[in-house]
PDB file of C-alpha atoms in Angstrom:
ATOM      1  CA  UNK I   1      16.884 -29.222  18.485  1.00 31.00           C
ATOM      2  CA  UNK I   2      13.908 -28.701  16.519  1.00 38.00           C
ATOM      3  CA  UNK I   3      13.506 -31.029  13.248  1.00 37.00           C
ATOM      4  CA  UNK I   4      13.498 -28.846  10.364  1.00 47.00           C
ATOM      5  CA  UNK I   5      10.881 -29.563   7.338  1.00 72.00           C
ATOM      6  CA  UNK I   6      11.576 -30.934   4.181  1.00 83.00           C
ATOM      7  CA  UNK I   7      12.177 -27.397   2.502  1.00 82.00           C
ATOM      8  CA  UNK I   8      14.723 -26.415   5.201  1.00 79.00           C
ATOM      9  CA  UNK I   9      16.815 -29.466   5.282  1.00 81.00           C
ATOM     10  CA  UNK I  10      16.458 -28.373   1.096  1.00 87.00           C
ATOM     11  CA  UNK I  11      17.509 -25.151   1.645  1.00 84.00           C
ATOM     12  CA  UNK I  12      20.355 -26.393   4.143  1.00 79.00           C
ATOM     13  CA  UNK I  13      21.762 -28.571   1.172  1.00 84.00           C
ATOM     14  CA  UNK I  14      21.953 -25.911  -1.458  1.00 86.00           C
ATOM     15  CA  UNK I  15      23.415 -23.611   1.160  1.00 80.00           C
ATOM     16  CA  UNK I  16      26.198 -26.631   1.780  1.00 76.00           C
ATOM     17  CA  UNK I  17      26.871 -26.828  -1.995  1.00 81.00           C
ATOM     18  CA  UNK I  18      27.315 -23.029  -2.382  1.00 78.00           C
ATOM     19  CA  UNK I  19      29.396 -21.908   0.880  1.00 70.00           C
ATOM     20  CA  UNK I  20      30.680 -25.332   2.192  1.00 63.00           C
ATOM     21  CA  UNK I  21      31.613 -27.074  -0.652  1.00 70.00           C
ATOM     22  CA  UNK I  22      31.914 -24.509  -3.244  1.00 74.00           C
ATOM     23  CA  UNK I  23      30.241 -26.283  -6.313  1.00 80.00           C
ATOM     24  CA  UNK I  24      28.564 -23.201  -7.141  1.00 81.00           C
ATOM     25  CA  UNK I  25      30.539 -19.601  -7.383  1.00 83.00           C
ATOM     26  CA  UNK I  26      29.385 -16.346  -6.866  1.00 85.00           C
ATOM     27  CA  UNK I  27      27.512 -15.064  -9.996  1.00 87.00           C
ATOM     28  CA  UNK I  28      26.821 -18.609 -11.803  1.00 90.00           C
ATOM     29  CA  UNK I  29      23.386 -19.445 -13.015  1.00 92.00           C
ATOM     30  CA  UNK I  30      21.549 -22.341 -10.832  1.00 91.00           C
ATOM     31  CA  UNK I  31      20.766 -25.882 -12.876  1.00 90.00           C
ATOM     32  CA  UNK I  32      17.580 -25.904 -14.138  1.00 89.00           C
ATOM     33  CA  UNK I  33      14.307 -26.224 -11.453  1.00 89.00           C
ATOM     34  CA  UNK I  34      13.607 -29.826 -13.113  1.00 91.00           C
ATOM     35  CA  UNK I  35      17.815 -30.797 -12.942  1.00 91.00           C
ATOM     36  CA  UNK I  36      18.096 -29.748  -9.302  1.00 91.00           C
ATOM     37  CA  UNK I  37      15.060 -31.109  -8.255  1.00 90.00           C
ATOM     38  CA  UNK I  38      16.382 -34.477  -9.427  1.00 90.00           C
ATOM     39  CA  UNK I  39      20.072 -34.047  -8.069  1.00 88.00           C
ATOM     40  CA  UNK I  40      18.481 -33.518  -4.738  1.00 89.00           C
ATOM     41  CA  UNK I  41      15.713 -35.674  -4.691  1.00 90.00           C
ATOM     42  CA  UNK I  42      13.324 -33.273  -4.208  1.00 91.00           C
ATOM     43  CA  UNK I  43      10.177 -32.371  -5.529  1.00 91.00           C
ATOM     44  CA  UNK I  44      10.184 -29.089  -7.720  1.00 91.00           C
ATOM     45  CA  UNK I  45       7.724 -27.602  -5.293  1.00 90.00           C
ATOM     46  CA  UNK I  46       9.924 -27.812  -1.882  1.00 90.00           C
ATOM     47  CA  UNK I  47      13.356 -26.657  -4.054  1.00 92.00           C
ATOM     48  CA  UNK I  48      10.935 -23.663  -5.168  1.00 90.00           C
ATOM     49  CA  UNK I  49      10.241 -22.942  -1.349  1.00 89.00           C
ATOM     50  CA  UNK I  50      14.372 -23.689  -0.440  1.00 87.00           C
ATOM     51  CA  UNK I  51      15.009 -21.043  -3.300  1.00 90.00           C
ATOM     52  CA  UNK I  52      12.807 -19.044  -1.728  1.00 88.00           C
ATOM     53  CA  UNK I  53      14.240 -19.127   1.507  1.00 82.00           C
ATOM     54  CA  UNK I  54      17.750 -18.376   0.242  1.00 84.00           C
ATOM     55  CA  UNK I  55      16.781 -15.753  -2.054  1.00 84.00           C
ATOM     56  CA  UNK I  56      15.684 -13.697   1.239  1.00 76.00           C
ATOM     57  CA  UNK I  57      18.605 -14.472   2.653  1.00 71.00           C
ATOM     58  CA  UNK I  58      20.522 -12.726   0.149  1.00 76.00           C
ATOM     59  CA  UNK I  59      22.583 -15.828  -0.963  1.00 82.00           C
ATOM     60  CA  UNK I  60      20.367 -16.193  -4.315  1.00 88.00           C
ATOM     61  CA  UNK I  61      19.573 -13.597  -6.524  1.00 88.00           C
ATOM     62  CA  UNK I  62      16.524 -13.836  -9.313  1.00 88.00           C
ATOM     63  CA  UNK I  63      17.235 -11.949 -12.462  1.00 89.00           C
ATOM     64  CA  UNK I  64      14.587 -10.877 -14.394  1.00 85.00           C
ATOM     65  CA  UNK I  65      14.624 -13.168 -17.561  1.00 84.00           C
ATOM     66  CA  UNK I  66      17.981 -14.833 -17.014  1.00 87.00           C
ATOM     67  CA  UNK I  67      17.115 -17.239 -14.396  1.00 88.00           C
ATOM     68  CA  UNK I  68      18.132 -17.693 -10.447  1.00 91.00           C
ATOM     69  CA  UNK I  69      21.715 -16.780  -9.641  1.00 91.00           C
ATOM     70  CA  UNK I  70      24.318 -17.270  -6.786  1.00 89.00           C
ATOM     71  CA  UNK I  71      25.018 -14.030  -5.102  1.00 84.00           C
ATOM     72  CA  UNK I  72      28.186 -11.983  -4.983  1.00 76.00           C
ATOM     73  CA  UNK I  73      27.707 -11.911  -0.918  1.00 66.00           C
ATOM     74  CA  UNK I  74      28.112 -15.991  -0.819  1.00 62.00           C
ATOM     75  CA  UNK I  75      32.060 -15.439  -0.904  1.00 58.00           C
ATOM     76  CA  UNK I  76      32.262 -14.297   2.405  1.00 51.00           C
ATOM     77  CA  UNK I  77      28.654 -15.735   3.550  1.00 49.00           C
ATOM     78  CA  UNK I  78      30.169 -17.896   6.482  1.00 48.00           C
ATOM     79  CA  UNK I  79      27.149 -18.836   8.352  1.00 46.00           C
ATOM     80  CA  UNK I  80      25.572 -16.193   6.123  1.00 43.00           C
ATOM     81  CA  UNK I  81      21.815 -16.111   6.193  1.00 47.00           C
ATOM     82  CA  UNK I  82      21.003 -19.062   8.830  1.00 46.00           C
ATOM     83  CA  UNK I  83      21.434 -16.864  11.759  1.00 49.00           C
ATOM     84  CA  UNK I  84      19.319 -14.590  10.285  1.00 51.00           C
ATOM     85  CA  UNK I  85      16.614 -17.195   9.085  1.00 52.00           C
ATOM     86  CA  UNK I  86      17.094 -18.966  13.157  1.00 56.00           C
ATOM     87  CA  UNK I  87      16.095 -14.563  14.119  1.00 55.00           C
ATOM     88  CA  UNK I  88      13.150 -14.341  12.066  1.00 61.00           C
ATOM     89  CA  UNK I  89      11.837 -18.247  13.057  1.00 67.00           C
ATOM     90  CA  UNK I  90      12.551 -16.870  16.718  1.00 71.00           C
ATOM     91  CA  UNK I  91      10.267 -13.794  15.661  1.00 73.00           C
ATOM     92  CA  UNK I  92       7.554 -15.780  14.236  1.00 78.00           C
ATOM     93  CA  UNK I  93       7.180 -18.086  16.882  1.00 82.00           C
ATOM     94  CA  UNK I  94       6.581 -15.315  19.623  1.00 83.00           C
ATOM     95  CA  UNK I  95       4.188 -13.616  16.907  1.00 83.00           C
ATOM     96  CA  UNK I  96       2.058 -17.245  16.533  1.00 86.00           C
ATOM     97  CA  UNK I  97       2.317 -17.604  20.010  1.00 88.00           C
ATOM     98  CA  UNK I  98       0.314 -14.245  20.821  1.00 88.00           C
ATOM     99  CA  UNK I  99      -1.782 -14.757  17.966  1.00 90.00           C
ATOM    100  CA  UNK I 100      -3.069 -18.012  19.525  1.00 92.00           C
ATOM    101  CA  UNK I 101      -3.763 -16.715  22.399  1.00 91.00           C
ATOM    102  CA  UNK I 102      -5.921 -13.685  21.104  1.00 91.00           C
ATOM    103  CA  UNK I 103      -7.499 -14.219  17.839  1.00 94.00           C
ATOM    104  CA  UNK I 104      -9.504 -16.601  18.367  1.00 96.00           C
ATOM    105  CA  UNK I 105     -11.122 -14.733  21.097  1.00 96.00           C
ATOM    106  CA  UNK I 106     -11.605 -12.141  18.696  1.00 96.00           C
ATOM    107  CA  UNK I 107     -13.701 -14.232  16.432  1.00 97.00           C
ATOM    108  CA  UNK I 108     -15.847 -15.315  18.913  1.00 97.00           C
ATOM    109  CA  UNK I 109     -16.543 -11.276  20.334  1.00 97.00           C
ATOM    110  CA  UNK I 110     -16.503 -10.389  16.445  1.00 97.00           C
ATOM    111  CA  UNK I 111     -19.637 -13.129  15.771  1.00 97.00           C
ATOM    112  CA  UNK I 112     -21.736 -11.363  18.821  1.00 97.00           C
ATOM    113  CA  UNK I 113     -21.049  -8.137  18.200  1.00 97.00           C
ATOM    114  CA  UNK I 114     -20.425  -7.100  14.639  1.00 97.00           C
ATOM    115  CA  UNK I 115     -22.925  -4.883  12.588  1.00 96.00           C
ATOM    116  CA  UNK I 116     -24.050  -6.289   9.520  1.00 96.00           C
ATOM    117  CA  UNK I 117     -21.830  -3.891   8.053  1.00 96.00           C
ATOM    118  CA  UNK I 118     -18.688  -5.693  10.028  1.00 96.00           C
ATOM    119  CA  UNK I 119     -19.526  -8.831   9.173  1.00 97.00           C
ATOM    120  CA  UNK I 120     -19.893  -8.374   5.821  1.00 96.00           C
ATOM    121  CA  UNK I 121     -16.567  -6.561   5.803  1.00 96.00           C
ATOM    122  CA  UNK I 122     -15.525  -9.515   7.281  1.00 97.00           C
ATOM    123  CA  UNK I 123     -16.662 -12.470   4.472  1.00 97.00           C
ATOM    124  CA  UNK I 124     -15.781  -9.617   1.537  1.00 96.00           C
ATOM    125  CA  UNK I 125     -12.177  -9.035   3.147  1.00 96.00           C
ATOM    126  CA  UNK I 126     -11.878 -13.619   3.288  1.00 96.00           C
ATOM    127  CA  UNK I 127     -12.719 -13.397  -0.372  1.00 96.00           C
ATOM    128  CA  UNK I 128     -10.156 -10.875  -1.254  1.00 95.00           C
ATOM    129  CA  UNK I 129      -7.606 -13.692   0.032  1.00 94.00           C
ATOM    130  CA  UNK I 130      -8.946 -16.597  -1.139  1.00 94.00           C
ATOM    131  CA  UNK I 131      -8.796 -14.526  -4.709  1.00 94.00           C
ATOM    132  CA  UNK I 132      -4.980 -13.747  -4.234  1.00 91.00           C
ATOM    133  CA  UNK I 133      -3.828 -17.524  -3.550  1.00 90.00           C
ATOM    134  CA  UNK I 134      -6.404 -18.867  -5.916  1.00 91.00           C
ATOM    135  CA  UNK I 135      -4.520 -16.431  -8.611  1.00 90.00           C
ATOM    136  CA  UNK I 136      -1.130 -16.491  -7.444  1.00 85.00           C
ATOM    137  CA  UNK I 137      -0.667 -13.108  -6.236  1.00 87.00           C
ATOM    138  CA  UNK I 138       0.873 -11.161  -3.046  1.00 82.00           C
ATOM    139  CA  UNK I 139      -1.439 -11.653  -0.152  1.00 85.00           C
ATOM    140  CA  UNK I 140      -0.042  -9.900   2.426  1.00 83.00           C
ATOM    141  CA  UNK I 141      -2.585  -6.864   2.550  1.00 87.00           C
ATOM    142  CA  UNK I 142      -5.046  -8.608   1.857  1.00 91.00           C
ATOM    143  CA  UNK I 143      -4.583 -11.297   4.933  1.00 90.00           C
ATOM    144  CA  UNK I 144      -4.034  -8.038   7.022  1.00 88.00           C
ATOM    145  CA  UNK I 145      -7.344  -6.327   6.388  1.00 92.00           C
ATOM    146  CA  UNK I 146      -9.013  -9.819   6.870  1.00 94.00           C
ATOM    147  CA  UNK I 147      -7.878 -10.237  10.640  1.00 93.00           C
ATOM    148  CA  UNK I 148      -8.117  -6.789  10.854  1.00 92.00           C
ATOM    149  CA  UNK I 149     -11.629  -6.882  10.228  1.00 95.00           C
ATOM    150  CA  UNK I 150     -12.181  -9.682  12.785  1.00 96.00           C
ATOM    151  CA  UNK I 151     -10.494  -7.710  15.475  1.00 94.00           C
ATOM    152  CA  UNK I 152     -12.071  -4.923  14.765  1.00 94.00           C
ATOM    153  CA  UNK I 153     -15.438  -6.296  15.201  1.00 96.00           C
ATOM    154  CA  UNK I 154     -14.871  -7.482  18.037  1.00 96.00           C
ATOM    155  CA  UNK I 155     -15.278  -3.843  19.562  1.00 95.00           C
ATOM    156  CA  UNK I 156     -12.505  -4.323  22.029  1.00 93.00           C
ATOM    157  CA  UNK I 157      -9.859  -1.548  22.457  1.00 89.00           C
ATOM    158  CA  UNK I 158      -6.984  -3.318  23.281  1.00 88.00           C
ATOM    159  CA  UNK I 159      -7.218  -6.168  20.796  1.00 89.00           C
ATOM    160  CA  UNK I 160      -7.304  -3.456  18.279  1.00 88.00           C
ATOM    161  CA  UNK I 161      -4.415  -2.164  19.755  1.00 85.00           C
ATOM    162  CA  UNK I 162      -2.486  -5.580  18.917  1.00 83.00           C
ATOM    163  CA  UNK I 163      -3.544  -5.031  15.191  1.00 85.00           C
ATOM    164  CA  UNK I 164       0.008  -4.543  14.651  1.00 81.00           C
ATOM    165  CA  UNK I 165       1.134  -7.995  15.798  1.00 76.00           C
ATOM    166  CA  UNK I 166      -1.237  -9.380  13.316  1.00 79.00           C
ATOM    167  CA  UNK I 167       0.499  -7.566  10.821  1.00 77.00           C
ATOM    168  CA  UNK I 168       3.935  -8.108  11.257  1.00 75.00           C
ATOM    169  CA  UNK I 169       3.036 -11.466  12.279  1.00 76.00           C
ATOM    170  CA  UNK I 170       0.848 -12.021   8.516  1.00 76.00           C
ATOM    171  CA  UNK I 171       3.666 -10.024   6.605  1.00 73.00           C
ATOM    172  CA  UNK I 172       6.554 -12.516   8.135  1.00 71.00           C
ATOM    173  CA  UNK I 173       4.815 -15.473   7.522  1.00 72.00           C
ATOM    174  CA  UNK I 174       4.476 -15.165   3.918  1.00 67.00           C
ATOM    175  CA  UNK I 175       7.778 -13.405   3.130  1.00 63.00           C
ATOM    176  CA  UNK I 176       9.835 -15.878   5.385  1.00 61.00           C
ATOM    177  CA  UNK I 177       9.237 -18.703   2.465  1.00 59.00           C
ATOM    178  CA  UNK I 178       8.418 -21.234   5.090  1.00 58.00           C
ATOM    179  CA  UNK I 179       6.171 -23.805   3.693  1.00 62.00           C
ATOM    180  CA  UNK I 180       4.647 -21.320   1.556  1.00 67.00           C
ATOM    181  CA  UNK I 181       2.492 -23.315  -1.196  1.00 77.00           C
ATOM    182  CA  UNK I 182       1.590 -25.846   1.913  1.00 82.00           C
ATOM    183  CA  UNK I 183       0.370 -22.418   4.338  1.00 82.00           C
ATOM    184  CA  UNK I 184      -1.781 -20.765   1.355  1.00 85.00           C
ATOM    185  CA  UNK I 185      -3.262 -24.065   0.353  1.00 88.00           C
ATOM    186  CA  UNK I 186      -4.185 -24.391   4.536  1.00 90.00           C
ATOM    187  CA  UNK I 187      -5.007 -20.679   4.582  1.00 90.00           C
ATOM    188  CA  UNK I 188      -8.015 -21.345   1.730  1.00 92.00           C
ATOM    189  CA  UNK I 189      -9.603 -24.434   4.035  1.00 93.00           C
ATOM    190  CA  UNK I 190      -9.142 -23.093   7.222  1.00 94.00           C
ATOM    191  CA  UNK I 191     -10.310 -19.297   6.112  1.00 95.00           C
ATOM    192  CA  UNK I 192     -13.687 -20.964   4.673  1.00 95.00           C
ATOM    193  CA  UNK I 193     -14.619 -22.935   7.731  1.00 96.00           C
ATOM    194  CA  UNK I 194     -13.927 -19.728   9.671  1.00 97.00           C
ATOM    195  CA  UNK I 195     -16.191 -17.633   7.335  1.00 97.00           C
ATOM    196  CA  UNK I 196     -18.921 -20.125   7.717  1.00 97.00           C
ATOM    197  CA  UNK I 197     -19.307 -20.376  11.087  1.00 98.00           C
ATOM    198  CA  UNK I 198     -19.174 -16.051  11.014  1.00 97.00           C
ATOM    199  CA  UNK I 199     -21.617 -15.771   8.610  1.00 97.00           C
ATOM    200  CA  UNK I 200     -23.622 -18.028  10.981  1.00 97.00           C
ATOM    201  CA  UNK I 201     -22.745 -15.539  14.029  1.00 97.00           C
ATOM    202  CA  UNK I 202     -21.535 -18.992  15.797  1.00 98.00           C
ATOM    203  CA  UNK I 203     -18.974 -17.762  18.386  1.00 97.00           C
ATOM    204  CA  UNK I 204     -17.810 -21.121  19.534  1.00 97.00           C
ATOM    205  CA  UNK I 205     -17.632 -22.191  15.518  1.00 97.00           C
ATOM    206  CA  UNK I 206     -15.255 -19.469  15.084  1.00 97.00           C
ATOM    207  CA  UNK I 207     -13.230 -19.080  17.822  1.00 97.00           C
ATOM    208  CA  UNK I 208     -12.247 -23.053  17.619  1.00 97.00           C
ATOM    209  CA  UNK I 209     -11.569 -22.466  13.547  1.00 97.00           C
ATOM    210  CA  UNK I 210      -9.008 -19.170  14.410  1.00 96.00           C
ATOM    211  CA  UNK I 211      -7.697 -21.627  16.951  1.00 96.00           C
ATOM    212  CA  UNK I 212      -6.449 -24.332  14.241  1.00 95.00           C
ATOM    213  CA  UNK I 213      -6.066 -21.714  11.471  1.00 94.00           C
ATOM    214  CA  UNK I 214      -3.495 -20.511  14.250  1.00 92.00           C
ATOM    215  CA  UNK I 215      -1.767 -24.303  15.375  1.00 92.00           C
ATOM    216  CA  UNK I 216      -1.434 -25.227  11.731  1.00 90.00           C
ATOM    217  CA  UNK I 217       0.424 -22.379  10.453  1.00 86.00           C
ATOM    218  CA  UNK I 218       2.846 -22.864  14.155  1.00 85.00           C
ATOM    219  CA  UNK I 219       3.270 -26.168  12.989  1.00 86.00           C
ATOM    220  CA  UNK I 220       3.619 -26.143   9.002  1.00 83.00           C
ATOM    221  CA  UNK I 221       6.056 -23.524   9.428  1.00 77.00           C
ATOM    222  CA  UNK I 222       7.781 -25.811  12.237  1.00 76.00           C
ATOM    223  CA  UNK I 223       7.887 -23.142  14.607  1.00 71.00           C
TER     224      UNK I 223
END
């Protein structure tokens, strides 16, 4: 059995508390970030990415200017949403796993073989994300037209014919709420060593910083 992170085992507990031991009922407000953070002994960042989690499970609900709430569905939630979270870690991993074994082939081809016009698609399309994480907002089209532009460049048909792996793989990822703050903060440092080495047009550079832009995610998100 895999070990789960920090922010699963988090997420695990608060799912105990509401459906095991009933200490929270369907429709009551959650304590305070700062409270539960304490109670759990947690910092307020991993019960933010346990919220997270359950909230896209269904069992939490976030109402605009009233707080985070337990959801109606936790009275008959069973094993509600674990299954489901175990089905879209099983998804991701199989994603990843493809991922590694393409994309950073793709940056290499991309460095020998994009126009100018590519490759500055390329370093204006890595600034677009950094800009999103730096400021907090939605990424997820954003990341997408980044490794699209990689593949793309690349000027291989049937890499661009796995574009949509990369996007259902990039769109998972960030709406899963695995790890989240720790993958955006890794995204930023491994996305600039990739750009430099393909503004430098150094193949081997980039293909070996896709590579641990790739194993990090796999293994921040514990897949």
């Amino acid at each position: 059995m895999e070990r789960q992170n920090l922010s699963q085992q988090t997420a695990q507990r608060l799912y105990n508390m509401i459906v095991v031991k009933r200490r929270l009922s369907p429709g009551e407000k959650l304590p305070n970030e700062l409270e539960l953070s304490q109670k759990l002994g947690v910092s307020r960042a991993t019960l933010r990415e346990a919220i997270q989690s359950l909230i896209g499970q269904g069992l939490l609900e976030v109402r605009r200017g009233k707080g985070t709430f337990v959801s109606e569905q936790a009275e008959a939630a069973g094993d509600f949403g674990f299954s489901a979270l175990e089905h879209i870690r099983g998804q991701l991993r199989d994603l990843f796993e493809l991922r590694e074994i393409f994309e950073p082939q793709a940056a290499r081809l991309a460095c020998q073989r994009a126009t100018e016009e590519e490759l500055q698609a390329i370093l204006d399309r890595g600034a677009a994300v950094e800009r999103c994480i730096r400021e907090g907002t939605d990424r997820v089209q954003a990341d997408r037209a980044f490794h699209a532009a990689i593949v793309q460049a690349a000027h291989n048909e049937y890499m661009v014919r796995l574009l949509p792996v990369i996007d259902r793989a990039v769109e998972a990822a960030v709406q899963s709420g695995l790890q989240g703050e720790q993958l955006a903060q890794d995204t930023l440092h491994d996305h600039a060593l990739l750009l430099e080495f393909i503004r430098k047009r150094d193949g081997e550079g980039a293909q070996l910083a896709m590579a641990i832009h790739m194993r990090r995610s796999v293994v921040v998100m514990g897949l």
